[in-house]
């Protein structure tokens, strides 16, 4: 870039004063503490709007204790950053497995389905789960744990007014099994709360 210079005609200048490169204007050197502003004082005089970020807490029916062996069981459920996450336990009846969760947010008028992802193999059911089973479960039974995620960002503004119902589906070796809360479907509700985040422009 070519440097540019500006020249003023000396005939129109009343006074010419030169400054050192490191010098400061006298008006700044004479400022007192009362003449300065802190960032907090500026924010107090210019209260920028509060940006409300919606957050939710999960409320669901208790996961029931199974009374007999089912090849698929909902193990846990939690809500993290507008994503409903859960774990499923499925009996290892075949290597190839199709595990999914079917859900609705409008009382089954429309449905969606998300695939569950394999995470671990278990030589037996976790103690808390196996203690409530009756029937064919033995210490040598092989089970797999799957996880699923249901993203809820698209419903963030109205989630508190909705109820999510879901059921777990497991298909393998020509068979199909469901865990639908013993015919009642799992029900999840969301309690809305707001966290206030102050924002202000960069300039």
PDB file of C-alpha atoms in Angstrom:
ATOM      1  CA  UNK A   1       0.000   0.000   0.000  1.00  0.00           C
ATOM      2  CA  UNK A   2       1.360   3.436  -0.995  1.00  0.00           C
ATOM      3  CA  UNK A   3       1.685   5.789   2.044  1.00  0.00           C
ATOM      4  CA  UNK A   4      -0.348   8.955   1.885  1.00  0.00           C
ATOM      5  CA  UNK A   5       0.335  12.316   3.483  1.00  0.00           C
ATOM      6  CA  UNK A   6      -1.899  15.271   4.227  1.00  0.00           C
ATOM      7  CA  UNK A   7      -0.705  18.879   3.975  1.00  0.00           C
ATOM      8  CA  UNK A   8      -2.340  22.045   5.324  1.00  0.00           C
ATOM      9  CA  UNK A   9      -1.717  25.482   3.992  1.00  0.00           C
ATOM     10  CA  UNK A  10       0.232  27.534   6.570  1.00  0.00           C
ATOM     11  CA  UNK A  11      -1.789  30.620   5.651  1.00  0.00           C
ATOM     12  CA  UNK A  12      -4.928  29.169   7.285  1.00  0.00           C
ATOM     13  CA  UNK A  13      -3.353  27.826  10.512  1.00  0.00           C
ATOM     14  CA  UNK A  14      -3.508  29.954  13.641  1.00  0.00           C
ATOM     15  CA  UNK A  15      -1.131  27.909  15.795  1.00  0.00           C
ATOM     16  CA  UNK A  16       1.136  24.978  14.999  1.00  0.00           C
ATOM     17  CA  UNK A  17       2.260  22.691  17.827  1.00  0.00           C
ATOM     18  CA  UNK A  18       4.404  19.591  17.592  1.00  0.00           C
ATOM     19  CA  UNK A  19       4.097  16.495  19.824  1.00  0.00           C
ATOM     20  CA  UNK A  20       6.477  13.731  20.653  1.00  0.00           C
ATOM     21  CA  UNK A  21       5.440  10.316  19.361  1.00  0.00           C
ATOM     22  CA  UNK A  22       5.179   9.002  22.956  1.00  0.00           C
ATOM     23  CA  UNK A  23       3.393  12.026  24.318  1.00  0.00           C
ATOM     24  CA  UNK A  24      -0.226  12.077  25.515  1.00  0.00           C
ATOM     25  CA  UNK A  25      -2.756  14.891  25.117  1.00  0.00           C
ATOM     26  CA  UNK A  26      -2.942  17.120  28.186  1.00  0.00           C
ATOM     27  CA  UNK A  27      -6.686  16.480  28.534  1.00  0.00           C
ATOM     28  CA  UNK A  28      -5.977  12.829  29.246  1.00  0.00           C
ATOM     29  CA  UNK A  29      -3.158  13.540  31.678  1.00  0.00           C
ATOM     30  CA  UNK A  30      -5.400  15.817  33.751  1.00  0.00           C
ATOM     31  CA  UNK A  31      -8.292  13.332  34.139  1.00  0.00           C
ATOM     32  CA  UNK A  32      -9.349  12.542  37.685  1.00  0.00           C
ATOM     33  CA  UNK A  33     -10.991   9.338  38.922  1.00  0.00           C
ATOM     34  CA  UNK A  34     -14.429  10.956  38.688  1.00  0.00           C
ATOM     35  CA  UNK A  35     -13.878  11.653  34.978  1.00  0.00           C
ATOM     36  CA  UNK A  36     -13.462   7.971  34.098  1.00  0.00           C
ATOM     37  CA  UNK A  37     -16.065   5.265  33.652  1.00  0.00           C
ATOM     38  CA  UNK A  38     -15.867   1.629  34.564  1.00  0.00           C
ATOM     39  CA  UNK A  39     -17.429  -1.149  32.484  1.00  0.00           C
ATOM     40  CA  UNK A  40     -20.046  -1.841  35.165  1.00  0.00           C
ATOM     41  CA  UNK A  41     -21.114   1.825  35.174  1.00  0.00           C
ATOM     42  CA  UNK A  42     -21.556   1.758  31.427  1.00  0.00           C
ATOM     43  CA  UNK A  43     -23.700  -1.373  31.658  1.00  0.00           C
ATOM     44  CA  UNK A  44     -25.826   0.222  34.382  1.00  0.00           C
ATOM     45  CA  UNK A  45     -26.530   3.242  32.190  1.00  0.00           C
ATOM     46  CA  UNK A  46     -27.163   1.072  29.141  1.00  0.00           C
ATOM     47  CA  UNK A  47     -29.070  -1.999  30.355  1.00  0.00           C
ATOM     48  CA  UNK A  48     -28.993  -4.302  27.356  1.00  0.00           C
ATOM     49  CA  UNK A  49     -31.868  -6.793  27.152  1.00  0.00           C
ATOM     50  CA  UNK A  50     -31.659 -10.079  29.003  1.00  0.00           C
ATOM     51  CA  UNK A  51     -31.408 -13.050  26.677  1.00  0.00           C
ATOM     52  CA  UNK A  52     -33.458 -15.893  28.160  1.00  0.00           C
ATOM     53  CA  UNK A  53     -32.000 -19.318  27.444  1.00  0.00           C
ATOM     54  CA  UNK A  54     -34.626 -22.042  27.983  1.00  0.00           C
ATOM     55  CA  UNK A  55     -33.604 -25.008  30.081  1.00  0.00           C
ATOM     56  CA  UNK A  56     -35.657 -27.994  31.128  1.00  0.00           C
ATOM     57  CA  UNK A  57     -35.745 -30.645  33.795  1.00  0.00           C
ATOM     58  CA  UNK A  58     -36.943 -34.151  33.015  1.00  0.00           C
ATOM     59  CA  UNK A  59     -39.902 -35.751  34.766  1.00  0.00           C
ATOM     60  CA  UNK A  60     -40.726 -39.325  33.794  1.00  0.00           C
ATOM     61  CA  UNK A  61     -42.671 -42.251  35.119  1.00  0.00           C
ATOM     62  CA  UNK A  62     -40.449 -44.573  37.173  1.00  0.00           C
ATOM     63  CA  UNK A  63     -38.911 -47.340  35.093  1.00  0.00           C
ATOM     64  CA  UNK A  64     -40.859 -50.396  36.279  1.00  0.00           C
ATOM     65  CA  UNK A  65     -39.246 -53.469  37.749  1.00  0.00           C
ATOM     66  CA  UNK A  66     -39.757 -56.272  35.231  1.00  0.00           C
ATOM     67  CA  UNK A  67     -41.481 -59.322  36.643  1.00  0.00           C
ATOM     68  CA  UNK A  68     -40.381 -61.714  33.941  1.00  0.00           C
ATOM     69  CA  UNK A  69     -37.651 -61.998  31.383  1.00  0.00           C
ATOM     70  CA  UNK A  70     -37.938 -59.671  28.396  1.00  0.00           C
ATOM     71  CA  UNK A  71     -35.298 -59.586  25.680  1.00  0.00           C
ATOM     72  CA  UNK A  72     -35.264 -55.752  25.760  1.00  0.00           C
ATOM     73  CA  UNK A  73     -35.397 -53.499  28.820  1.00  0.00           C
ATOM     74  CA  UNK A  74     -35.161 -49.716  29.259  1.00  0.00           C
ATOM     75  CA  UNK A  75     -32.352 -49.259  31.767  1.00  0.00           C
ATOM     76  CA  UNK A  76     -31.921 -45.495  32.282  1.00  0.00           C
ATOM     77  CA  UNK A  77     -33.027 -42.080  31.084  1.00  0.00           C
ATOM     78  CA  UNK A  78     -31.682 -38.531  31.388  1.00  0.00           C
ATOM     79  CA  UNK A  79     -31.939 -35.100  29.741  1.00  0.00           C
ATOM     80  CA  UNK A  80     -28.751 -33.307  28.653  1.00  0.00           C
ATOM     81  CA  UNK A  81     -28.735 -30.037  26.687  1.00  0.00           C
ATOM     82  CA  UNK A  82     -32.148 -30.596  25.075  1.00  0.00           C
ATOM     83  CA  UNK A  83     -31.245 -34.175  24.156  1.00  0.00           C
ATOM     84  CA  UNK A  84     -33.064 -37.089  25.768  1.00  0.00           C
ATOM     85  CA  UNK A  85     -30.536 -39.881  26.302  1.00  0.00           C
ATOM     86  CA  UNK A  86     -31.131 -43.407  27.518  1.00  0.00           C
ATOM     87  CA  UNK A  87     -29.720 -46.908  27.727  1.00  0.00           C
ATOM     88  CA  UNK A  88     -31.320 -50.211  26.772  1.00  0.00           C
ATOM     89  CA  UNK A  89     -30.402 -53.771  27.669  1.00  0.00           C
ATOM     90  CA  UNK A  90     -31.037 -56.447  25.032  1.00  0.00           C
ATOM     91  CA  UNK A  91     -30.541 -60.197  25.309  1.00  0.00           C
ATOM     92  CA  UNK A  92     -27.903 -61.511  22.942  1.00  0.00           C
ATOM     93  CA  UNK A  93     -30.061 -63.884  20.911  1.00  0.00           C
ATOM     94  CA  UNK A  94     -28.130 -63.230  17.660  1.00  0.00           C
ATOM     95  CA  UNK A  95     -25.163 -61.222  16.443  1.00  0.00           C
ATOM     96  CA  UNK A  96     -27.217 -59.035  14.082  1.00  0.00           C
ATOM     97  CA  UNK A  97     -29.548 -56.791  16.039  1.00  0.00           C
ATOM     98  CA  UNK A  98     -31.972 -54.008  15.150  1.00  0.00           C
ATOM     99  CA  UNK A  99     -32.547 -51.849  18.236  1.00  0.00           C
ATOM    100  CA  UNK A 100     -34.510 -48.612  18.131  1.00  0.00           C
ATOM    101  CA  UNK A 101     -36.785 -46.290  20.079  1.00  0.00           C
ATOM    102  CA  UNK A 102     -40.123 -45.139  18.694  1.00  0.00           C
ATOM    103  CA  UNK A 103     -41.512 -41.917  20.142  1.00  0.00           C
ATOM    104  CA  UNK A 104     -44.117 -39.214  19.725  1.00  0.00           C
ATOM    105  CA  UNK A 105     -44.625 -35.662  20.944  1.00  0.00           C
ATOM    106  CA  UNK A 106     -48.272 -35.361  19.863  1.00  0.00           C
ATOM    107  CA  UNK A 107     -49.958 -38.353  21.528  1.00  0.00           C
ATOM    108  CA  UNK A 108     -49.093 -40.785  18.681  1.00  0.00           C
ATOM    109  CA  UNK A 109     -50.706 -38.724  15.928  1.00  0.00           C
ATOM    110  CA  UNK A 110     -47.252 -38.750  14.336  1.00  0.00           C
ATOM    111  CA  UNK A 111     -44.282 -40.929  15.249  1.00  0.00           C
ATOM    112  CA  UNK A 112     -40.531 -40.841  14.840  1.00  0.00           C
ATOM    113  CA  UNK A 113     -37.913 -43.502  15.391  1.00  0.00           C
ATOM    114  CA  UNK A 114     -34.218 -43.296  16.305  1.00  0.00           C
ATOM    115  CA  UNK A 115     -31.728 -46.143  16.051  1.00  0.00           C
ATOM    116  CA  UNK A 116     -29.935 -47.218  19.206  1.00  0.00           C
ATOM    117  CA  UNK A 117     -26.165 -47.685  19.152  1.00  0.00           C
ATOM    118  CA  UNK A 118     -24.235 -50.602  20.642  1.00  0.00           C
ATOM    119  CA  UNK A 119     -21.901 -49.596  23.470  1.00  0.00           C
ATOM    120  CA  UNK A 120     -20.942 -52.687  25.502  1.00  0.00           C
ATOM    121  CA  UNK A 121     -21.372 -56.425  26.028  1.00  0.00           C
ATOM    122  CA  UNK A 122     -22.319 -57.725  29.464  1.00  0.00           C
ATOM    123  CA  UNK A 123     -21.733 -61.244  30.710  1.00  0.00           C
ATOM    124  CA  UNK A 124     -24.844 -60.870  32.857  1.00  0.00           C
ATOM    125  CA  UNK A 125     -27.416 -58.269  33.764  1.00  0.00           C
ATOM    126  CA  UNK A 126     -26.324 -55.494  36.139  1.00  0.00           C
ATOM    127  CA  UNK A 127     -27.025 -56.472  39.727  1.00  0.00           C
ATOM    128  CA  UNK A 128     -29.716 -53.813  40.216  1.00  0.00           C
ATOM    129  CA  UNK A 129     -31.575 -55.128  37.168  1.00  0.00           C
ATOM    130  CA  UNK A 130     -31.073 -58.873  37.545  1.00  0.00           C
ATOM    131  CA  UNK A 131     -32.293 -58.836  41.150  1.00  0.00           C
ATOM    132  CA  UNK A 132     -35.840 -57.990  40.022  1.00  0.00           C
ATOM    133  CA  UNK A 133     -36.040 -60.506  37.183  1.00  0.00           C
ATOM    134  CA  UNK A 134     -37.658 -63.888  37.506  1.00  0.00           C
ATOM    135  CA  UNK A 135     -37.603 -66.745  35.057  1.00  0.00           C
ATOM    136  CA  UNK A 136     -34.824 -67.762  32.707  1.00  0.00           C
ATOM    137  CA  UNK A 137     -32.089 -65.284  33.611  1.00  0.00           C
ATOM    138  CA  UNK A 138     -28.906 -66.988  34.759  1.00  0.00           C
ATOM    139  CA  UNK A 139     -25.423 -65.816  35.538  1.00  0.00           C
ATOM    140  CA  UNK A 140     -24.298 -67.001  32.117  1.00  0.00           C
ATOM    141  CA  UNK A 141     -26.878 -64.993  30.163  1.00  0.00           C
ATOM    142  CA  UNK A 142     -25.257 -62.610  27.680  1.00  0.00           C
ATOM    143  CA  UNK A 143     -26.638 -59.094  27.240  1.00  0.00           C
ATOM    144  CA  UNK A 144     -25.694 -56.013  25.241  1.00  0.00           C
ATOM    145  CA  UNK A 145     -26.122 -52.377  26.219  1.00  0.00           C
ATOM    146  CA  UNK A 146     -27.344 -49.887  23.615  1.00  0.00           C
ATOM    147  CA  UNK A 147     -27.706 -46.128  23.895  1.00  0.00           C
ATOM    148  CA  UNK A 148     -30.119 -43.783  22.141  1.00  0.00           C
ATOM    149  CA  UNK A 149     -30.495 -40.015  21.766  1.00  0.00           C
ATOM    150  CA  UNK A 150     -33.577 -37.969  20.882  1.00  0.00           C
ATOM    151  CA  UNK A 151     -32.753 -34.392  19.925  1.00  0.00           C
ATOM    152  CA  UNK A 152     -35.360 -31.866  21.080  1.00  0.00           C
ATOM    153  CA  UNK A 153     -33.894 -28.521  19.957  1.00  0.00           C
ATOM    154  CA  UNK A 154     -36.685 -27.984  17.418  1.00  0.00           C
ATOM    155  CA  UNK A 155     -39.233 -28.035  20.270  1.00  0.00           C
ATOM    156  CA  UNK A 156     -37.294 -25.868  22.724  1.00  0.00           C
ATOM    157  CA  UNK A 157     -39.861 -23.047  22.786  1.00  0.00           C
ATOM    158  CA  UNK A 158     -42.835 -25.343  23.491  1.00  0.00           C
ATOM    159  CA  UNK A 159     -41.299 -28.361  25.193  1.00  0.00           C
ATOM    160  CA  UNK A 160     -42.885 -27.615  28.573  1.00  0.00           C
ATOM    161  CA  UNK A 161     -46.333 -27.962  26.995  1.00  0.00           C
ATOM    162  CA  UNK A 162     -45.557 -31.340  25.400  1.00  0.00           C
ATOM    163  CA  UNK A 163     -45.409 -34.918  26.640  1.00  0.00           C
ATOM    164  CA  UNK A 164     -43.075 -37.415  25.030  1.00  0.00           C
ATOM    165  CA  UNK A 165     -44.131 -41.058  24.892  1.00  0.00           C
ATOM    166  CA  UNK A 166     -41.736 -43.776  23.760  1.00  0.00           C
ATOM    167  CA  UNK A 167     -41.187 -47.515  23.561  1.00  0.00           C
ATOM    168  CA  UNK A 168     -38.073 -49.600  22.853  1.00  0.00           C
ATOM    169  CA  UNK A 169     -38.023 -52.091  19.975  1.00  0.00           C
ATOM    170  CA  UNK A 170     -35.635 -55.010  19.457  1.00  0.00           C
ATOM    171  CA  UNK A 171     -35.539 -57.334  16.453  1.00  0.00           C
ATOM    172  CA  UNK A 172     -33.132 -60.257  15.966  1.00  0.00           C
ATOM    173  CA  UNK A 173     -33.127 -63.812  14.600  1.00  0.00           C
ATOM    174  CA  UNK A 174     -36.596 -63.378  13.103  1.00  0.00           C
ATOM    175  CA  UNK A 175     -38.174 -62.230  16.369  1.00  0.00           C
ATOM    176  CA  UNK A 176     -39.386 -58.833  17.557  1.00  0.00           C
ATOM    177  CA  UNK A 177     -39.797 -57.637  21.149  1.00  0.00           C
ATOM    178  CA  UNK A 178     -40.902 -54.395  22.767  1.00  0.00           C
ATOM    179  CA  UNK A 179     -40.488 -52.708  26.116  1.00  0.00           C
ATOM    180  CA  UNK A 180     -43.467 -50.375  26.239  1.00  0.00           C
ATOM    181  CA  UNK A 181     -43.794 -50.005  30.016  1.00  0.00           C
ATOM    182  CA  UNK A 182     -46.077 -53.036  30.259  1.00  0.00           C
ATOM    183  CA  UNK A 183     -48.492 -51.613  27.687  1.00  0.00           C
ATOM    184  CA  UNK A 184     -48.586 -48.042  29.016  1.00  0.00           C
ATOM    185  CA  UNK A 185     -45.641 -46.565  27.071  1.00  0.00           C
ATOM    186  CA  UNK A 186     -42.949 -44.561  28.792  1.00  0.00           C
ATOM    187  CA  UNK A 187     -44.027 -40.989  29.514  1.00  0.00           C
ATOM    188  CA  UNK A 188     -41.630 -38.048  29.780  1.00  0.00           C
ATOM    189  CA  UNK A 189     -42.590 -34.474  30.701  1.00  0.00           C
ATOM    190  CA  UNK A 190     -40.432 -31.369  30.852  1.00  0.00           C
ATOM    191  CA  UNK A 191     -40.435 -28.607  33.449  1.00  0.00           C
ATOM    192  CA  UNK A 192     -39.386 -25.236  32.056  1.00  0.00           C
ATOM    193  CA  UNK A 193     -37.029 -22.836  33.774  1.00  0.00           C
ATOM    194  CA  UNK A 194     -35.103 -19.792  32.529  1.00  0.00           C
ATOM    195  CA  UNK A 195     -31.521 -18.730  33.000  1.00  0.00           C
ATOM    196  CA  UNK A 196     -30.784 -15.076  32.294  1.00  0.00           C
ATOM    197  CA  UNK A 197     -27.683 -14.237  30.319  1.00  0.00           C
ATOM    198  CA  UNK A 198     -26.765 -10.557  29.865  1.00  0.00           C
ATOM    199  CA  UNK A 199     -25.385  -9.655  26.492  1.00  0.00           C
ATOM    200  CA  UNK A 200     -23.930  -6.439  25.176  1.00  0.00           C
ATOM    201  CA  UNK A 201     -22.599  -5.387  21.770  1.00  0.00           C
ATOM    202  CA  UNK A 202     -18.928  -5.653  20.905  1.00  0.00           C
ATOM    203  CA  UNK A 203     -18.624  -1.927  20.249  1.00  0.00           C
TER     204      UNK A 203
END
